[in-house]
XYZ file of C-alpha atoms in Angstrom:
675
model
C 0.000 0.000 0.000
C 0.966 3.627 -0.305
C 3.392 4.716 2.393
C 4.121 1.167 3.589
C 7.901 0.967 4.141
C 8.223 -2.765 3.566
C 6.198 -2.668 0.346
C 8.226 0.258 -0.954
C 11.530 -1.369 0.030
C 10.595 -4.634 -1.676
C 9.580 -2.762 -4.823
C 12.831 -0.828 -4.892
C 15.065 -3.838 -4.360
C 13.157 -6.369 -6.480
C 14.599 -5.361 -9.896
C 18.119 -5.595 -8.550
C 17.304 -8.904 -6.895
C 15.876 -10.361 -10.131
C 19.011 -9.303 -12.005
C 21.153 -10.883 -9.319
C 19.197 -14.150 -9.496
C 19.529 -14.243 -13.282
C 23.267 -13.730 -13.027
C 23.552 -16.415 -10.361
C 21.657 -18.945 -12.453
C 24.166 -18.669 -15.296
C 27.234 -18.567 -13.065
C 29.215 -21.646 -12.087
C 27.678 -23.375 -9.069
C 29.437 -22.660 -5.798
C 27.956 -25.636 -3.989
C 28.048 -25.300 -0.239
C 30.972 -22.927 -0.154
C 31.431 -20.193 2.453
C 30.057 -17.462 0.171
C 26.741 -19.232 -0.400
C 26.509 -20.226 3.251
C 27.102 -16.651 4.395
C 24.601 -15.290 1.882
C 21.941 -17.786 2.934
C 22.421 -17.101 6.652
C 22.455 -13.330 6.346
C 19.405 -13.301 4.082
C 17.483 -15.400 6.597
C 18.452 -13.219 9.556
C 17.783 -9.913 7.794
C 14.485 -11.132 6.367
C 13.330 -12.273 9.794
C 14.094 -8.856 11.246
C 12.755 -6.669 8.419
C 9.858 -8.812 7.216
C 11.180 -8.780 3.663
C 11.289 -11.808 1.368
C 14.793 -13.378 1.573
C 14.790 -13.901 -2.187
C 14.300 -10.164 -2.723
C 17.438 -9.224 -0.767
C 19.911 -8.360 -3.509
C 23.594 -8.529 -2.706
C 24.226 -5.014 -3.995
C 21.254 -3.365 -2.271
C 22.449 -0.892 0.400
C 21.413 -1.747 3.941
C 19.976 1.755 4.172
C 17.383 0.861 1.509
C 16.372 -2.220 3.453
C 15.189 -0.088 6.355
C 17.749 -1.486 8.797
C 18.151 0.836 11.784
C 20.363 0.724 14.884
C 17.817 -1.257 16.912
C 17.630 -3.901 14.201
C 21.416 -3.992 14.017
C 21.616 -4.718 17.747
C 19.235 -7.657 17.300
C 21.102 -8.923 14.243
C 24.367 -8.769 16.166
C 22.877 -10.948 18.889
C 21.742 -13.487 16.314
C 25.155 -13.528 14.634
C 26.821 -14.059 18.018
C 24.993 -17.402 18.182
C 26.869 -18.533 15.068
C 30.285 -16.871 15.354
C 32.807 -16.056 18.071
C 34.193 -12.596 18.880
C 32.355 -10.625 16.227
C 32.666 -6.865 16.052
C 29.410 -5.058 16.809
C 30.099 -2.556 14.032
C 30.022 -4.808 10.963
C 26.760 -3.322 9.669
C 28.426 0.093 9.787
C 31.655 -1.044 8.149
C 29.937 -2.717 5.185
C 27.275 -0.912 3.195
C 25.668 -3.812 1.294
C 24.718 -7.411 1.849
C 27.325 -8.520 -0.695
C 30.137 -6.695 1.110
C 29.180 -8.289 4.416
C 28.912 -11.715 2.799
C 32.436 -11.232 1.455
C 33.719 -10.454 4.941
C 32.199 -13.609 6.455
C 33.306 -15.792 3.550
C 36.894 -14.597 3.956
C 37.216 -14.535 7.733
C 34.753 -17.195 8.935
C 34.903 -19.853 6.239
C 35.454 -22.677 8.738
C 32.366 -21.852 10.784
C 30.261 -21.393 7.651
C 31.235 -24.770 6.172
C 31.047 -26.727 9.395
C 34.771 -26.779 10.136
C 36.519 -25.780 13.332
C 36.380 -22.047 14.036
C 39.671 -20.241 13.680
C 41.503 -19.835 16.965
C 42.897 -16.428 16.074
C 40.973 -13.425 17.344
C 38.625 -11.891 14.826
C 39.536 -8.409 13.684
C 37.061 -6.672 11.363
C 38.716 -5.588 8.156
C 38.248 -2.492 6.080
C 38.825 -3.813 2.575
C 41.244 -1.812 0.522
C 42.024 0.660 3.292
C 45.100 -0.806 4.928
C 47.426 2.074 5.756
C 50.389 2.563 3.509
C 53.741 2.402 5.275
C 54.561 5.882 6.550
C 56.971 7.775 4.402
C 60.458 8.201 5.754
C 60.091 10.307 8.883
C 61.218 13.889 8.606
C 63.659 15.079 11.180
C 61.547 15.724 14.241
C 61.158 19.065 15.898
C 63.008 17.829 18.948
C 65.958 16.739 16.827
C 66.012 20.144 15.166
C 66.379 21.838 18.524
C 69.673 20.130 19.287
C 71.186 20.904 15.890
C 73.935 23.538 15.681
C 72.787 27.146 15.343
C 73.498 27.038 11.609
C 72.981 23.409 10.595
C 74.276 22.124 7.312
C 71.699 21.817 4.546
C 68.050 21.844 5.491
C 68.220 19.552 8.513
C 66.411 22.029 10.760
C 64.159 23.453 8.065
C 62.511 20.445 6.463
C 59.524 20.105 8.790
C 56.012 21.286 7.962
C 55.079 21.267 11.641
C 52.879 24.049 12.957
C 53.657 25.432 16.413
C 50.984 26.296 18.955
C 52.389 29.508 20.449
C 49.251 30.718 22.233
C 46.484 28.870 24.073
C 43.403 30.159 25.891
C 39.925 28.980 26.741
C 36.974 28.881 29.095
C 35.108 25.693 29.866
C 32.452 24.382 32.283
C 33.585 25.073 35.878
C 36.834 26.507 34.475
C 37.326 30.211 33.808
C 40.892 29.558 32.684
C 43.159 26.672 31.774
C 44.548 26.282 35.292
C 41.032 25.557 36.528
C 40.464 23.216 33.590
C 43.595 21.272 34.498
C 42.370 20.955 38.085
C 39.063 19.575 36.794
C 40.861 17.040 34.607
C 43.589 15.996 37.032
C 41.163 15.537 39.931
C 38.706 13.597 37.791
C 35.835 16.015 38.335
C 32.546 15.939 36.469
C 31.597 19.547 35.632
C 28.060 18.725 34.491
C 25.258 20.574 36.318
C 21.565 21.220 35.949
C 20.651 23.953 33.476
C 21.233 27.290 35.268
C 18.096 29.254 36.082
C 19.480 32.351 34.364
C 19.450 30.494 31.026
C 15.861 29.286 31.118
C 13.397 27.534 33.407
C 14.380 23.931 32.766
C 11.353 22.628 34.690
C 9.031 24.276 32.209
C 10.824 22.660 29.290
C 11.340 19.212 30.841
C 9.530 15.923 30.451
C 11.176 12.577 31.274
C 9.448 11.065 28.250
C 11.764 11.522 25.226
C 8.721 11.401 22.962
C 7.083 14.443 24.585
C 6.775 16.989 21.746
C 8.703 20.228 22.103
C 10.276 19.308 25.445
C 13.634 17.943 26.615
C 14.015 14.721 28.568
C 17.155 15.940 30.319
C 18.057 18.992 32.413
C 21.818 18.501 32.418
C 24.719 20.135 30.644
C 28.129 21.751 30.976
C 27.802 25.521 31.296
C 30.112 28.521 31.316
C 30.025 30.993 34.163
C 29.158 34.645 33.477
C 28.440 34.013 29.832
C 26.772 37.437 29.600
C 29.704 39.494 30.944
C 31.480 41.603 28.347
C 33.366 44.905 28.301
C 32.324 46.404 24.946
C 34.192 49.694 25.285
C 37.476 47.793 25.622
C 37.011 46.694 22.008
C 35.512 49.978 20.801
C 31.982 48.557 20.683
C 28.964 50.482 21.960
C 26.899 48.889 24.766
C 23.821 48.838 22.522
C 25.711 47.102 19.742
C 27.115 44.597 22.227
C 23.597 43.762 23.371
C 22.703 42.778 19.822
C 25.784 40.581 19.378
C 25.512 36.825 19.754
C 27.213 35.835 23.043
C 29.365 33.460 20.992
C 30.726 36.454 19.086
C 31.553 38.271 22.317
C 33.155 35.224 23.898
C 35.363 34.373 20.947
C 36.514 37.986 20.676
C 37.505 37.993 24.349
C 39.242 34.664 23.952
C 41.159 35.839 20.888
C 42.536 38.672 23.012
C 43.537 36.224 25.744
C 45.277 33.907 23.288
C 47.412 36.813 22.065
C 48.262 37.667 25.673
C 49.228 34.056 26.328
C 51.570 34.193 23.338
C 53.072 37.487 24.513
C 51.857 39.485 21.516
C 50.400 42.975 21.514
C 47.754 44.105 19.095
C 50.262 46.471 17.516
C 52.606 43.539 16.819
C 50.067 42.022 14.424
C 48.334 45.101 13.028
C 47.559 44.820 9.318
C 49.556 41.609 8.999
C 48.206 38.491 7.248
C 46.964 36.819 10.418
C 44.108 34.402 9.738
C 41.059 33.821 11.922
C 39.264 30.467 11.744
C 36.383 29.638 14.074
C 34.116 26.599 14.293
C 30.503 27.223 15.297
C 27.236 25.371 14.674
C 24.333 26.796 16.683
C 22.886 30.308 16.352
C 20.203 30.345 19.041
C 20.473 33.983 20.070
C 18.292 35.173 17.209
C 15.392 33.114 18.611
C 15.166 35.666 21.402
C 14.982 38.437 18.819
C 12.081 36.743 17.064
C 10.221 36.292 20.358
C 10.881 39.901 21.320
C 9.461 41.062 18.002
C 6.330 38.950 18.464
C 5.806 40.553 21.861
C 5.975 44.002 20.334
C 9.447 44.871 21.529
C 12.457 45.975 19.556
C 13.849 42.863 17.851
C 17.399 41.733 18.391
C 19.396 41.437 15.211
C 20.264 38.018 13.909
C 23.894 37.358 13.176
C 25.798 35.384 10.600
C 28.420 32.972 11.884
C 30.907 34.901 9.743
C 30.652 37.863 12.112
C 32.335 35.810 14.844
C 35.554 35.562 12.840
C 35.178 38.901 11.082
C 34.706 40.724 14.394
C 38.056 39.416 15.631
C 39.819 40.430 12.425
C 38.283 43.900 12.604
C 38.888 44.498 16.322
C 42.491 43.274 16.240
C 43.306 44.766 12.818
C 44.192 41.432 11.199
C 44.258 41.171 7.406
C 44.518 37.411 6.822
C 41.691 35.023 5.879
C 38.708 35.336 8.217
C 36.053 32.658 8.241
C 33.595 30.695 10.332
C 32.757 27.143 9.414
C 30.180 24.599 10.452
C 30.955 20.902 10.080
C 28.891 20.216 13.186
C 30.857 18.524 15.960
C 34.148 18.569 14.033
C 33.944 22.322 13.358
C 36.753 23.609 15.564
C 39.218 20.856 14.644
C 38.436 21.455 10.980
C 39.035 25.174 11.565
C 42.458 24.346 13.012
C 43.230 22.086 10.045
C 42.366 24.860 7.585
C 44.471 27.322 9.562
C 47.445 24.935 9.351
C 46.975 24.606 5.598
C 46.846 28.392 5.216
C 50.115 28.701 7.143
C 51.809 26.007 5.071
C 50.771 27.756 1.851
C 52.165 31.050 3.091
C 48.731 32.635 2.868
C 48.886 33.530 6.580
C 51.871 34.384 8.779
C 50.003 33.423 11.937
C 46.471 32.209 12.607
C 43.974 32.292 15.445
C 41.880 29.120 15.283
C 39.358 27.482 17.566
C 35.682 27.229 18.316
C 32.822 28.431 20.458
C 29.561 26.890 21.632
C 26.928 28.387 23.944
C 23.368 27.267 24.732
C 21.102 30.274 25.253
C 17.700 28.896 24.248
C 15.812 25.701 25.209
C 15.087 24.863 21.578
C 18.354 22.973 21.121
C 17.738 20.651 24.059
C 14.200 19.949 22.820
C 15.436 19.302 19.283
C 18.188 16.938 20.441
C 15.780 15.106 22.738
C 13.408 14.596 19.842
C 16.224 12.920 17.918
C 17.197 10.801 20.972
C 20.716 12.256 20.957
C 20.926 13.207 24.644
C 22.035 11.221 27.675
C 19.107 10.492 29.943
C 21.082 10.754 33.192
C 23.413 13.667 32.441
C 26.559 11.556 32.221
C 28.846 11.223 29.229
C 29.909 7.583 29.496
C 32.672 7.567 26.904
C 33.613 3.900 26.330
C 31.546 2.957 29.389
C 28.495 0.765 29.761
C 25.069 2.377 29.739
C 25.803 5.295 27.444
C 22.589 6.311 25.715
C 23.507 9.754 24.413
C 25.685 12.790 24.929
C 25.580 15.729 27.320
C 25.731 19.182 25.668
C 28.507 21.408 26.949
C 29.618 24.983 26.434
C 33.058 26.346 25.818
C 35.271 28.717 23.933
C 38.879 28.065 23.052
C 41.538 29.089 20.590
C 45.166 28.611 19.672
C 47.616 30.975 18.018
C 49.486 29.085 15.314
C 52.735 29.803 13.490
C 54.996 27.658 11.277
C 57.410 25.840 13.565
C 60.546 27.064 11.803
C 59.425 30.673 12.184
C 58.353 30.208 15.811
C 61.735 28.712 16.621
C 63.570 31.572 14.938
C 61.410 34.170 16.711
C 61.936 32.614 20.140
C 58.221 32.010 20.704
C 57.019 29.963 23.632
C 55.705 26.695 22.157
C 52.897 24.704 23.796
C 53.133 21.880 21.279
C 53.353 21.026 17.593
C 50.779 19.957 15.035
C 52.713 17.475 12.897
C 49.870 16.437 10.612
C 46.162 16.946 10.061
C 43.479 15.564 7.779
C 39.776 15.969 7.083
C 37.347 13.931 4.993
C 33.729 12.815 4.795
C 32.138 9.438 5.383
C 30.229 9.583 2.059
C 27.103 7.444 1.843
C 26.530 5.182 4.844
C 23.649 3.169 6.257
C 22.010 6.388 7.428
C 22.730 10.110 7.322
C 23.992 10.299 10.907
C 25.644 6.854 10.875
C 29.464 7.113 11.176
C 31.720 5.419 8.651
C 34.649 3.682 10.405
C 36.516 3.286 7.119
C 36.433 7.035 6.505
C 37.519 7.695 10.081
C 40.399 5.287 9.529
C 41.429 7.106 6.352
C 41.450 10.482 8.118
C 43.661 9.083 10.884
C 45.997 7.315 8.461
C 46.336 10.407 6.268
C 47.228 12.584 9.263
C 49.833 10.047 10.419
C 51.354 9.910 6.943
C 51.497 13.696 6.692
C 53.189 13.801 10.084
C 55.717 11.134 9.112
C 54.757 9.281 12.285
C 54.020 5.578 12.710
C 51.273 4.370 15.071
C 53.856 2.962 17.475
C 55.210 6.509 17.922
C 51.889 7.665 19.404
C 51.578 7.615 23.188
C 47.948 8.649 23.694
C 44.747 9.169 21.698
C 42.167 11.778 22.658
C 39.101 10.215 21.108
C 35.852 11.768 19.950
C 34.208 9.518 22.561
C 30.650 10.811 22.853
C 29.486 7.970 25.093
C 26.963 6.199 22.889
C 26.463 2.451 22.728
C 27.381 2.146 19.039
C 29.215 5.406 18.270
C 32.128 4.517 20.544
C 32.560 0.985 19.102
C 32.508 2.410 15.576
C 35.238 4.881 16.514
C 37.352 2.116 18.074
C 36.959 0.063 14.910
C 38.310 2.911 12.779
C 41.181 3.513 15.192
C 42.056 -0.172 15.302
C 42.230 -0.397 11.515
C 44.391 2.731 11.334
C 46.830 1.410 13.937
C 46.880 -2.263 12.965
C 50.173 -1.977 11.057
C 51.901 -1.732 14.442
C 50.663 -5.230 15.411
C 50.448 -4.043 19.003
C 49.484 -6.080 22.028
C 46.110 -5.517 23.702
C 45.974 -2.365 25.796
C 48.990 -0.697 24.179
C 47.532 2.773 23.620
C 45.650 4.735 26.282
C 42.587 6.617 25.077
C 40.248 9.056 26.755
C 37.627 11.708 26.147
C 37.370 15.164 27.721
C 33.623 14.915 27.116
C 33.392 12.705 30.196
C 34.417 15.745 32.282
C 32.763 18.728 30.625
C 30.238 17.294 28.177
C 30.215 17.365 24.397
C 31.061 20.920 23.363
C 29.746 20.273 19.864
C 31.402 22.879 17.605
C 34.044 23.543 20.301
C 34.716 19.853 21.009
C 37.909 19.726 18.951
C 39.588 22.706 20.613
C 38.638 21.278 24.019
C 40.341 17.994 23.118
C 43.407 19.804 21.785
C 43.643 21.861 24.970
C 43.473 18.709 27.095
C 46.296 17.077 25.123
C 48.501 20.181 25.342
C 47.937 20.381 29.102
C 48.877 16.701 29.428
C 52.060 17.452 27.493
C 52.818 20.389 29.799
C 52.262 18.427 33.008
C 53.667 15.141 31.632
C 50.575 13.459 33.019
C 47.642 11.438 31.675
C 44.308 12.278 33.298
C 41.406 9.890 33.889
C 38.508 9.510 31.491
C 35.379 9.299 33.639
C 32.299 7.054 33.794
C 34.054 4.018 32.322
C 34.610 1.860 35.402
C 32.489 -0.733 33.613
C 33.361 -0.794 29.928
C 31.060 -0.789 26.922
C 30.303 -4.471 26.208
C 30.109 -3.735 22.477
C 33.876 -3.134 22.475
C 36.180 -6.119 22.954
C 38.807 -4.322 25.035
C 40.437 -7.639 25.977
C 41.634 -7.920 22.382
C 41.761 -4.243 21.475
C 45.135 -2.480 21.227
C 43.484 0.424 23.083
C 42.668 0.818 26.759
C 40.686 3.521 28.496
C 42.847 5.791 30.664
C 40.903 5.475 33.922
C 43.360 6.890 36.454
C 45.777 9.766 36.897
C 49.238 8.597 35.909
C 52.597 9.997 34.912
C 53.389 10.223 31.222
C 57.052 9.308 31.545
C 59.885 10.404 29.308
C 60.827 7.947 26.592
C 63.226 7.638 23.692
C 60.965 9.823 21.552
C 58.889 12.965 22.145
C 55.433 12.585 23.627
C 52.940 12.392 20.779
C 49.173 12.069 20.594
C 46.345 11.624 18.129
C 43.176 13.708 18.336
C 39.873 12.907 16.618
C 36.733 14.932 16.051
C 33.781 13.647 14.047
C 30.697 15.533 12.888
C 27.235 13.990 13.001
C 26.853 14.598 9.271
C 29.983 12.601 8.436
C 32.722 15.278 8.450
C 35.835 13.810 10.109
C 39.021 15.490 11.344
C 42.195 14.157 12.955
C 45.388 15.800 14.220
C 48.773 14.323 15.143
C 50.415 16.297 17.949
C 53.855 16.437 19.556
C 54.983 18.012 22.804
C 56.989 21.218 22.781
C 60.651 20.651 21.931
C 61.557 23.345 24.472
C 58.941 23.147 27.243
C 58.552 25.898 29.796
C 61.073 25.729 32.628
C 59.467 24.344 35.762
C 60.832 25.620 39.066
C 60.897 23.690 42.314
C 58.613 26.218 44.001
C 55.966 28.685 42.737
C 57.006 32.175 41.668
C 55.548 33.517 44.903
C 58.199 31.656 46.902
C 61.212 32.701 44.810
C 63.795 35.461 45.167
C 65.740 37.302 42.486
C 69.257 38.640 42.779
C 68.306 42.018 41.307
C 65.042 43.990 41.605
C 62.546 43.092 38.880
C 59.557 45.099 37.688
C 56.096 43.529 37.515
C 53.596 45.489 35.383
C 49.829 45.269 35.058
C 47.415 47.393 33.048
C 43.672 47.452 32.428
C 41.064 49.773 30.959
C 40.104 51.281 34.329
C 40.982 50.988 38.003
C 38.144 48.594 38.850
C 39.329 46.087 36.276
C 42.940 46.635 37.263
C 42.192 45.649 40.872
C 40.367 42.516 39.689
C 43.323 41.729 37.434
C 45.678 42.111 40.406
C 43.721 39.484 42.344
C 43.973 36.943 39.516
C 47.674 37.787 39.075
C 48.268 37.133 42.780
C 46.682 33.693 42.434
C 48.881 32.930 39.440
C 52.100 34.005 41.180
C 51.127 31.941 44.231
C 50.521 28.698 42.351
C 52.555 28.629 39.132
C 56.048 27.130 39.174
C 57.639 29.516 36.693
C 60.759 31.684 37.074
C 59.798 34.943 38.770
C 62.170 36.996 36.604
C 60.737 35.510 33.394
C 57.214 36.250 34.569
C 58.062 39.882 35.248
C 59.743 40.230 31.853
C 56.605 38.949 30.098
C 54.459 41.570 31.838
C 56.793 44.255 30.500
C 56.938 43.285 26.826
C 54.061 40.882 26.152
C 51.031 42.859 27.299
C 49.057 45.714 25.779
C 49.644 48.989 27.698
C 46.199 50.202 28.796
C 44.993 53.310 30.638
C 45.077 52.118 34.266
C 48.498 50.776 35.277
C 50.295 49.227 38.222
C 54.047 48.709 38.660
C 55.675 46.780 41.502
C 59.471 46.446 41.900
C 60.429 43.395 43.957
C 63.205 40.940 44.700
C 60.909 38.522 46.517
C 57.842 36.671 45.207
C 56.046 36.816 48.549
C 56.473 40.576 48.515
C 54.887 40.704 45.052
C 51.907 38.591 46.141
C 51.346 40.816 49.169
C 51.470 43.981 47.043
C 49.037 42.585 44.486
C 46.543 41.477 47.125
C 46.807 44.773 48.954
C 45.989 46.618 45.750
C 43.176 44.180 44.863
C 41.584 44.867 48.277
C 41.436 48.580 47.540
C 44.689 49.773 49.048
C 47.852 51.167 47.498
C 50.402 48.819 46.016
């Protein structure tokens, strides 16, 4: 009948099936071989689940056209487990047609199909035709370049395409800066909370039934503090104009300023230079409030294009390089970083600010995601853990300042880490629009490794996409396993984790959050725990997997090669991105005690400036906390305040020889007294 899915599916597949049967009738008989046995079994199982006629199931008909969904796949996996040992739960995602899946079983399970003894070797799903090529001869690494003579012969120190991260800044749930983020990660904290009342009344928009129309079945998320605070006059923006700006635009502009400060650059240092700005963003909810305001008879808020987020930074900081926002959904910020690296390698940009931003300011998104059954029901992101039924939305803003490694080294820039290789691609057609393609994920990872000149065995950690879904995580592990299989590693060789277990899935800002976590692990030489995985996802065979979930805080010890990591970010629409990272070849000096407990032989001058006295006193309080806790040389810190900060109207100068004296002066000033 009209509109009946099974009738339509049968009609669509029947011509192909008849052609297949005709071809089979004239082909040489295969008897009871593994191919025929696999075809017969799979047709019977799929027909029983879909209600279709087994004879109408053509080998070249895509599973998507057969109406097979994730629930059916789970049932089919259980049936297949009755016939075969140690099967991957992602086979229906790895193979797009019945014929492809038949080929897999005929090749890898011939003994079971023909009544022989099952193979004793563990079963590893294959991605036909996608085995990684051997990495090209490794370029001289950044660390090796550092120890070369000042003027090395030939191009020994100049033959790397690595991109240096020379600035890093961000704000994340329960973390107003990266020191607070590191505390969250190192202490294994979960920063997820109920939706703050100042965002919207979550009770009004909540229903525990996921099918309730227009409502959300969860009230949990990761949220930024003070998301509405902004100093427009600092950037030459009127208060009225600032009110009309999307909070994401304001936040990324602030963060771009902070990333320049972290790198020790002033606005005048970059004025009218080809500095690119690349920002990943995917939700524009602020304009919903404008529409509602207009309906109520008020003055409507202006809607904003995503492009204004990047363009505002370029305008405010006087940067003349490429300026663009991009939306590849959850891989947006990592894709932005990839494009920034490519621009630097082409010489199109001298430096680039790249990152992402994501803020939830309207209940519509939670209702929409609930309708699609994307959200975790209990507010926990169980990356690689049992019981994951969705993700937890999180907010964040983060950015890096990038420069070609050779130039950063020559300029004496502080380097947080190196991007050795990056790659992006798309999953093409799969068994459903939002169904990941593990083969495409594998290709992105392999391409990034090849560009980096790094073999899988040179990687010490993988920051996974890890959204905490029952099938998404196994699919990701399948792609990773295929990409790393050339190393023939033992089970549990590579630790993996996901920052989403701490702060939620930051959607368009997920990639920059993962990059920040990896760079902080490099800095502290420590691997942090991935949460909510005490009991592992049963759809992943971790006993045979070369990967293991990093479930505790542990040292990342020195080895015979630099610390390196892989970083994945995958969009729901199939856009994949992967980076290969290496620790800084000249990490920051770490002192035995914090700067606040050090003495200098000669007096040193510590400078602060802000737009007005109120902000200067607040700045002094945060500076006092930094001096008290950070183990950096006091003299170096003072030097940075002199040359690496923008001179603003309100200023403070303190000459000291003792860190404790500096802390006391800063706190005295912060409390309203003289320095």
